[in-house]
Amino acid sequence: MAASMQHVFVGAATGVFKGVNLAQKKATNFQNVASLSREEEICAMCWGNQQESQVCIGLKNGLVKTFDAEQGEFTDCANCAGGDGRFTGLAKYQGSLVTCVESGLLRVWKDEGEKVDMDVGKDVCRMRQNHALPHQVATGGKENELKLWDIQEPEKPIFKAKNVRNDFLDLRVPVWVTDLQFLSEQKLVTCTGHRQVRVYDPATPKRRPVLNVELGEYALTALSVTPDCQSVIVGDSQGSMVMVDLRMGKVQKAFKGFAGAIRSLQCHPTLPMVASCGLDRFLRIHDINTKEMLHKVYLKSKLNCLLFSSADFTQEETETTKKQKRKLESSNITDEDEDELWGNMSVVQDGKKTDKTKRKAKTKKLKKPK
């Protein structure tokens, strides 16, 4: 199946890998479900090239599979096991695969079996690549502060964040980075399991966050930066998703329709849309401006991660809608046919009195004589 036909790719906890065509509202399963096991749970995904014709998926058992979207099948499978725990992030740099696992082993898999290892600290929850500067990656986790790394100089981090000051009781604030993303070439934004959204600027001497916002009551699990890079959309463990204005540090709007924890969300790079998935087994597409739910697709399995294609599918969606409208119009009866149909129908007379006639007769009987 052609890559242009799949607008969103999703990975499930059962190991199922699916592509969704939003214009046709159709999901395609690319694996044999009967042959899957729990060890093949999909933990992380990334694009295999800039053309977005390949998808790399990291499994719980340490395998990384490459899916060719043009051919509609898996073309490669590599054993990238190393360290402990599942994958927390995948990336591609100059044709080499970059992996990171929970134990803190970040590894660059070069050609001919050569590997470059980096220790980024234990209990890593997320690793992300800077798409503006592909040689940079950022990591963070539980009691593992945000760090910015250069793959070309792996000895030490470029930037290491510093925890916020103690709270009003003079107690240390715990660290738990659950997701992160690059705002620009330098700035980063994170969300935490303790309900904070934080912005860091490594270009300044300040290592503490330049913005710290507390949200809701539950752990934040996923985030994505909007196309204008002025806001961030975050989801939590109870199925709440809101947009935060990073200039004002306030919640702008809330999105509705969720019934479980949100595990992954991603904004479209150019269109005002955000895709989200999680434990309620639905893929949802919301309009960022109007908060309207544009698409809702049931995918049968608990979903861990997604990739939103940068292709503009709205034109394809409009053409599909026009075709459906033309098909509907061709099947409809015209006004002239309708008049002719009614004119040819015979009048059916029933000897029984209607309810209206019965009511009139009853009213006359009840009237008193003058």
Coordinates of C-alpha atoms in Angstrom, one line a residue:
M1 CA 0.0 0.0 0.0
A2 CA 1.3 3.5 -0.9
A3 CA 2.8 5.7 1.8
S4 CA 0.4 8.5 0.9
M5 CA -2.5 6.3 1.8
Q6 CA -1.5 6.0 5.4
H7 CA -1.7 9.3 7.4
V8 CA -1.1 7.9 10.9
F9 CA 0.8 4.8 12.0
V10 CA 0.1 3.4 15.5
G11 CA 1.8 0.8 17.7
A12 CA -0.1 -1.3 20.2
A13 CA 0.7 -3.0 23.5
T14 CA -0.2 -6.3 21.8
G15 CA 2.5 -5.8 19.1
V16 CA 0.0 -4.9 16.4
F17 CA 1.2 -2.3 13.9
K18 CA -1.5 -0.4 12.0
G19 CA -1.8 2.4 9.4
V20 CA -4.9 4.6 9.3
N21 CA -6.2 6.5 6.3
L22 CA -8.1 9.4 7.6
A23 CA -9.7 10.4 4.3
Q24 CA -11.3 7.0 4.0
K25 CA -11.6 6.4 7.7
K26 CA -10.0 3.0 7.3
A27 CA -7.4 1.1 9.4
T28 CA -5.0 -1.5 7.9
N29 CA -3.3 -4.2 10.0
F30 CA 0.2 -5.0 8.7
Q31 CA 0.8 -8.1 10.9
N32 CA -0.6 -11.5 11.7
V33 CA -2.2 -11.0 15.1
A34 CA -2.3 -14.7 15.8
S35 CA 1.5 -15.0 15.7
L36 CA 2.2 -12.1 18.1
S37 CA 3.3 -12.4 21.8
R38 CA 3.5 -9.9 24.7
E39 CA 7.3 -9.7 24.1
E40 CA 6.6 -8.0 20.8
E41 CA 4.9 -5.0 22.4
I42 CA 5.7 -1.8 20.4
C43 CA 7.4 0.6 22.7
A44 CA 8.8 3.3 20.4
M45 CA 8.6 4.4 16.8
C46 CA 10.4 6.9 14.4
W47 CA 10.6 7.7 10.7
G48 CA 13.2 5.7 8.9
N49 CA 14.0 8.5 6.4
Q50 CA 13.0 12.1 5.6
Q51 CA 10.6 11.0 2.9
E52 CA 8.6 9.2 5.6
S53 CA 8.4 6.1 3.4
Q54 CA 10.0 3.9 6.2
V55 CA 9.0 3.4 9.8
C56 CA 11.3 2.0 12.5
I57 CA 9.5 0.3 15.4
G58 CA 11.2 -0.8 18.6
L59 CA 9.8 -3.9 20.4
K60 CA 9.9 -5.0 24.0
N61 CA 12.2 -7.9 23.2
G62 CA 14.9 -5.6 21.8
L63 CA 14.2 -6.1 18.1
V64 CA 13.9 -3.1 15.8
K65 CA 11.8 -3.7 12.6
T66 CA 11.8 -1.5 9.5
F67 CA 8.5 -1.1 7.7
D68 CA 8.4 0.0 4.1
A69 CA 5.2 2.0 3.7
E70 CA 5.4 2.0 -0.1
Q71 CA 5.5 -1.8 -0.3
G72 CA 3.3 -2.3 2.8
E73 CA 5.5 -4.8 4.4
F74 CA 8.5 -5.2 6.8
T75 CA 11.8 -5.2 5.0
D76 CA 14.3 -5.5 7.9
C77 CA 14.7 -6.8 11.5
A78 CA 17.7 -6.0 13.7
N79 CA 18.5 -7.2 17.2
C80 CA 19.3 -4.0 19.1
A81 CA 19.1 -5.5 22.6
G82 CA 21.4 -3.9 25.1
G83 CA 21.0 -2.6 28.6
D84 CA 17.8 -3.3 30.7
G85 CA 14.2 -2.3 30.1
R86 CA 12.2 -1.4 27.1
F87 CA 13.0 1.2 24.4
T88 CA 12.2 4.8 25.5
G89 CA 13.1 6.4 22.1
L90 CA 14.3 5.7 18.6
A91 CA 16.0 8.1 16.1
K92 CA 17.9 8.1 12.8
Y93 CA 21.2 10.0 12.3
Q94 CA 23.1 9.8 9.0
G95 CA 21.7 6.4 8.3
S96 CA 22.5 5.0 11.7
L97 CA 19.9 3.9 14.2
V98 CA 19.9 5.5 17.7
T99 CA 18.3 3.7 20.5
C100 CA 17.7 4.4 24.2
V101 CA 16.5 2.0 26.9
E102 CA 15.1 2.5 30.5
S103 CA 18.4 1.6 32.1
G104 CA 20.1 4.6 30.5
L105 CA 22.1 3.0 27.7
L106 CA 21.9 5.2 24.6
R107 CA 23.5 3.5 21.7
V108 CA 24.4 4.6 18.1
W109 CA 24.4 1.5 15.8
K110 CA 26.8 2.3 13.0
D111 CA 27.7 0.2 10.0
E112 CA 29.7 -3.0 10.2
G113 CA 28.7 -3.7 13.8
E114 CA 30.4 -0.6 15.2
K115 CA 28.6 0.9 18.2
V116 CA 28.9 4.1 20.3
D117 CA 27.5 3.9 23.8
M118 CA 26.5 6.7 26.1
D119 CA 25.3 6.5 29.7
V120 CA 22.5 9.0 30.1
G121 CA 21.4 8.0 33.7
K122 CA 19.0 5.3 34.9
D123 CA 15.2 5.2 34.8
V124 CA 14.9 7.0 31.5
C125 CA 11.4 7.7 30.4
R126 CA 11.9 9.5 27.1
M127 CA 14.6 10.2 24.5
R128 CA 13.9 12.6 21.6
Q129 CA 15.9 13.9 18.7
N130 CA 16.3 17.5 17.7
H131 CA 15.1 17.5 14.1
A132 CA 16.6 21.0 13.5
L133 CA 20.0 19.6 14.6
P134 CA 19.8 15.8 14.1
H135 CA 23.1 15.2 16.0
Q136 CA 21.4 16.3 19.2
V137 CA 19.2 14.2 21.5
A138 CA 17.6 15.0 24.8
T139 CA 16.8 12.5 27.7
G140 CA 14.9 12.6 31.0
G141 CA 13.3 10.2 33.4
K142 CA 12.5 9.4 37.0
E143 CA 15.0 11.2 39.3
N144 CA 16.9 11.8 36.0
E145 CA 16.9 15.5 35.1
L146 CA 16.7 16.7 31.5
K147 CA 20.0 16.4 29.6
L148 CA 21.0 17.5 26.1
W149 CA 23.5 15.3 24.3
D150 CA 25.6 15.6 21.2
I151 CA 26.1 12.2 19.4
Q152 CA 29.3 13.5 17.9
E153 CA 30.8 14.3 21.3
P154 CA 29.3 11.6 23.6
E155 CA 31.6 12.1 26.6
K156 CA 29.4 14.5 28.5
P157 CA 26.1 16.3 28.1
I158 CA 25.9 19.8 26.4
F159 CA 23.3 20.8 29.0
K160 CA 22.1 19.4 32.3
A161 CA 19.0 20.9 33.9
K162 CA 18.9 21.8 37.5
N163 CA 15.9 21.0 39.8
V164 CA 13.6 23.8 40.9
R165 CA 14.0 25.3 44.3
N166 CA 12.5 23.6 47.4
D167 CA 8.8 24.1 48.0
F168 CA 7.2 26.3 50.7
L169 CA 7.9 23.6 53.3
D170 CA 11.6 23.6 52.2
L171 CA 11.2 20.1 50.9
R172 CA 13.0 18.9 47.7
V173 CA 10.7 18.7 44.7
P174 CA 10.9 15.2 43.1
V175 CA 12.0 14.8 39.5
W176 CA 10.0 12.8 37.0
V177 CA 10.3 13.7 33.3
T178 CA 7.7 11.7 31.4
D179 CA 8.0 13.4 27.9
L180 CA 9.9 16.1 26.2
Q181 CA 10.2 17.9 22.9
F182 CA 12.3 20.6 21.2
L183 CA 10.7 24.0 20.9
S184 CA 13.4 25.4 18.6
E185 CA 17.0 24.7 17.9
Q186 CA 17.8 25.4 21.6
K187 CA 14.7 25.5 23.8
L188 CA 13.1 22.4 25.2
V189 CA 9.7 21.7 26.9
T190 CA 9.0 18.8 29.3
C191 CA 6.1 17.4 31.2
T192 CA 6.4 15.5 34.4
G193 CA 4.6 12.8 36.4
H194 CA 4.1 15.5 39.1
R195 CA 1.9 17.7 36.9
Q196 CA 4.4 20.3 35.7
V197 CA 5.1 21.7 32.3
R198 CA 8.6 23.3 32.1
V199 CA 10.5 25.2 29.5
Y200 CA 14.3 25.2 29.4
D201 CA 16.7 27.4 27.5
P202 CA 20.2 26.0 27.3
A203 CA 21.4 29.1 25.5
T204 CA 21.1 31.1 28.8
P205 CA 23.3 30.6 31.8
K206 CA 20.2 29.6 33.8
R207 CA 19.9 25.8 34.2
R208 CA 16.6 25.9 36.0
P209 CA 13.4 26.1 33.9
V210 CA 12.5 29.6 32.5
L211 CA 8.8 28.6 32.8
N212 CA 7.1 26.2 35.3
V213 CA 3.4 25.6 35.1
E214 CA 1.4 23.1 37.3
L215 CA -1.7 21.5 35.8
G216 CA -4.6 19.4 37.0
E217 CA -4.4 16.6 39.5
Y218 CA -2.9 13.6 37.6
A219 CA 0.5 12.7 36.1
L220 CA 1.2 14.1 32.7
T221 CA 2.2 11.4 30.2
A222 CA 2.6 12.9 26.8
L223 CA 3.1 16.3 25.0
S224 CA 3.5 17.8 21.6
V225 CA 4.4 21.3 20.4
T226 CA 1.9 23.1 18.2
P227 CA 2.9 24.1 14.6
D228 CA 3.4 27.8 15.7
C229 CA 5.7 26.7 18.6
Q230 CA 3.9 29.1 20.9
S231 CA 1.8 26.5 22.7
V232 CA 2.1 22.9 23.9
I233 CA -0.6 20.2 24.1
V234 CA -0.3 17.8 27.1
G235 CA -2.2 14.7 28.1
D236 CA -2.5 12.9 31.4
S237 CA -3.1 9.5 33.0
Q238 CA -6.8 10.1 33.4
G239 CA -7.7 11.1 29.8
S240 CA -7.5 14.8 30.0
M241 CA -5.8 16.8 27.2
V242 CA -5.2 20.6 27.3
M243 CA -3.3 23.3 25.4
V244 CA -1.0 25.5 27.4
D245 CA 0.2 28.9 26.1
L246 CA 3.9 29.0 26.7
R247 CA 4.0 32.9 26.5
M248 CA 1.4 33.4 29.3
G249 CA 1.9 30.1 31.2
K250 CA -1.9 29.4 31.2
V251 CA -4.3 26.8 29.9
Q252 CA -5.8 28.0 26.7
K253 CA -8.3 25.3 26.0
A254 CA -9.3 21.7 26.8
F255 CA -10.1 18.9 24.4
K256 CA -12.9 16.4 25.1
G257 CA -13.9 12.9 24.2
F258 CA -11.3 10.7 26.1
A259 CA -12.0 7.6 28.2
G260 CA -8.5 6.5 29.4
A261 CA -4.9 7.5 29.9
I262 CA -3.2 9.2 26.9
R263 CA 0.1 7.5 26.0
S264 CA 1.1 9.4 22.9
L265 CA 0.1 12.5 21.0
Q266 CA 1.6 14.5 18.1
C267 CA 0.7 17.7 16.3
H268 CA 0.7 17.9 12.6
P269 CA 3.8 19.9 11.5
T270 CA 1.8 22.3 9.3
L271 CA -2.0 21.7 9.7
P272 CA -3.8 22.8 12.9
M273 CA -4.5 19.2 14.0
V274 CA -3.3 16.9 16.8
A275 CA -3.5 13.1 16.9
S276 CA -3.7 11.2 20.2
C277 CA -4.0 7.6 21.3
G278 CA -4.0 5.6 24.6
L279 CA -5.6 3.0 26.7
D280 CA -9.1 3.5 25.4
R281 CA -8.0 2.0 22.1
F282 CA -9.1 5.0 20.0
L283 CA -7.1 7.2 17.6
R284 CA -8.5 10.7 17.7
I285 CA -7.8 13.7 15.6
H286 CA -8.7 17.1 17.0
D287 CA -8.8 20.5 15.4
I288 CA -6.4 22.7 17.5
N289 CA -8.3 25.9 16.8
T290 CA -11.9 24.8 17.3
K291 CA -11.3 21.8 19.6
E292 CA -13.6 19.8 17.3
M293 CA -13.0 16.1 17.1
L294 CA -12.4 15.5 13.3
H295 CA -11.8 11.8 13.4
K296 CA -12.3 8.9 15.8
V297 CA -11.1 5.4 14.8
Y298 CA -11.4 2.3 17.0
L299 CA -8.3 0.1 16.7
K300 CA -9.2 -2.8 19.1
S301 CA -5.9 -2.7 21.1
K302 CA -4.3 -0.5 23.8
L303 CA -2.2 1.9 21.9
N304 CA 1.3 3.0 23.0
C305 CA 2.7 5.3 20.3
L306 CA 1.9 7.0 17.0
L307 CA 3.5 8.8 14.1
F308 CA 1.5 11.5 12.3
S309 CA 2.5 12.0 8.6
S310 CA 3.5 15.5 7.5
A311 CA 1.5 15.0 4.3
D312 CA -1.5 17.4 3.7
F313 CA -4.4 14.9 3.5
T314 CA -7.2 17.5 3.6
Q315 CA -7.3 17.8 -0.2
E316 CA -7.5 14.0 -0.5
E317 CA -10.3 14.0 2.2
T318 CA -12.2 16.7 0.2
E319 CA -12.0 14.7 -3.0
T320 CA -13.3 11.6 -1.2
T321 CA -16.2 13.6 0.2
K322 CA -17.1 15.0 -3.2
K323 CA -17.1 11.4 -4.7
Q324 CA -19.4 10.2 -1.9
K325 CA -21.7 13.3 -2.5
R326 CA -21.8 12.6 -6.2
K327 CA -22.6 9.0 -5.6
L328 CA -25.4 9.9 -3.2
E329 CA -26.9 12.5 -5.7
S330 CA -26.9 9.9 -8.5
S331 CA -28.9 7.5 -6.4
N332 CA -31.5 10.1 -5.3
I333 CA -34.9 10.5 -7.1
T334 CA -35.4 13.8 -8.9
D335 CA -38.3 16.2 -8.3
E336 CA -40.0 15.2 -11.6
D337 CA -39.7 11.5 -10.8
E338 CA -41.1 12.1 -7.4
D339 CA -44.2 14.0 -8.7
E340 CA -44.8 11.3 -11.3
L341 CA -44.5 8.6 -8.6
W342 CA -47.1 10.4 -6.3
G343 CA -49.4 11.1 -9.3
N344 CA -49.6 7.4 -10.3
M345 CA -50.4 6.2 -6.8
S346 CA -54.1 5.3 -6.2
V347 CA -56.1 6.8 -3.4
V348 CA -56.9 4.3 -0.7
Q349 CA -60.2 5.0 1.1
D350 CA -61.0 3.4 4.4
G351 CA -64.6 3.2 5.7
K352 CA -63.4 3.6 9.2
K353 CA -63.7 7.0 10.8
T354 CA -60.4 8.7 11.6
D355 CA -59.4 9.8 15.1
K356 CA -60.1 13.4 14.2
T357 CA -63.7 12.6 13.1
K358 CA -64.3 10.6 16.2
R359 CA -63.1 13.5 18.4
K360 CA -65.5 15.9 16.6
A361 CA -68.5 13.6 17.0
K362 CA -67.7 13.1 20.7
T363 CA -67.4 16.9 21.2
K364 CA -70.9 17.5 19.7
K365 CA -72.5 14.9 22.0
L366 CA -70.9 16.6 25.0
K367 CA -72.3 20.1 24.1
K368 CA -75.3 21.1 26.2
P369 CA -78.5 22.1 24.3
K370 CA -79.5 25.8 24.5

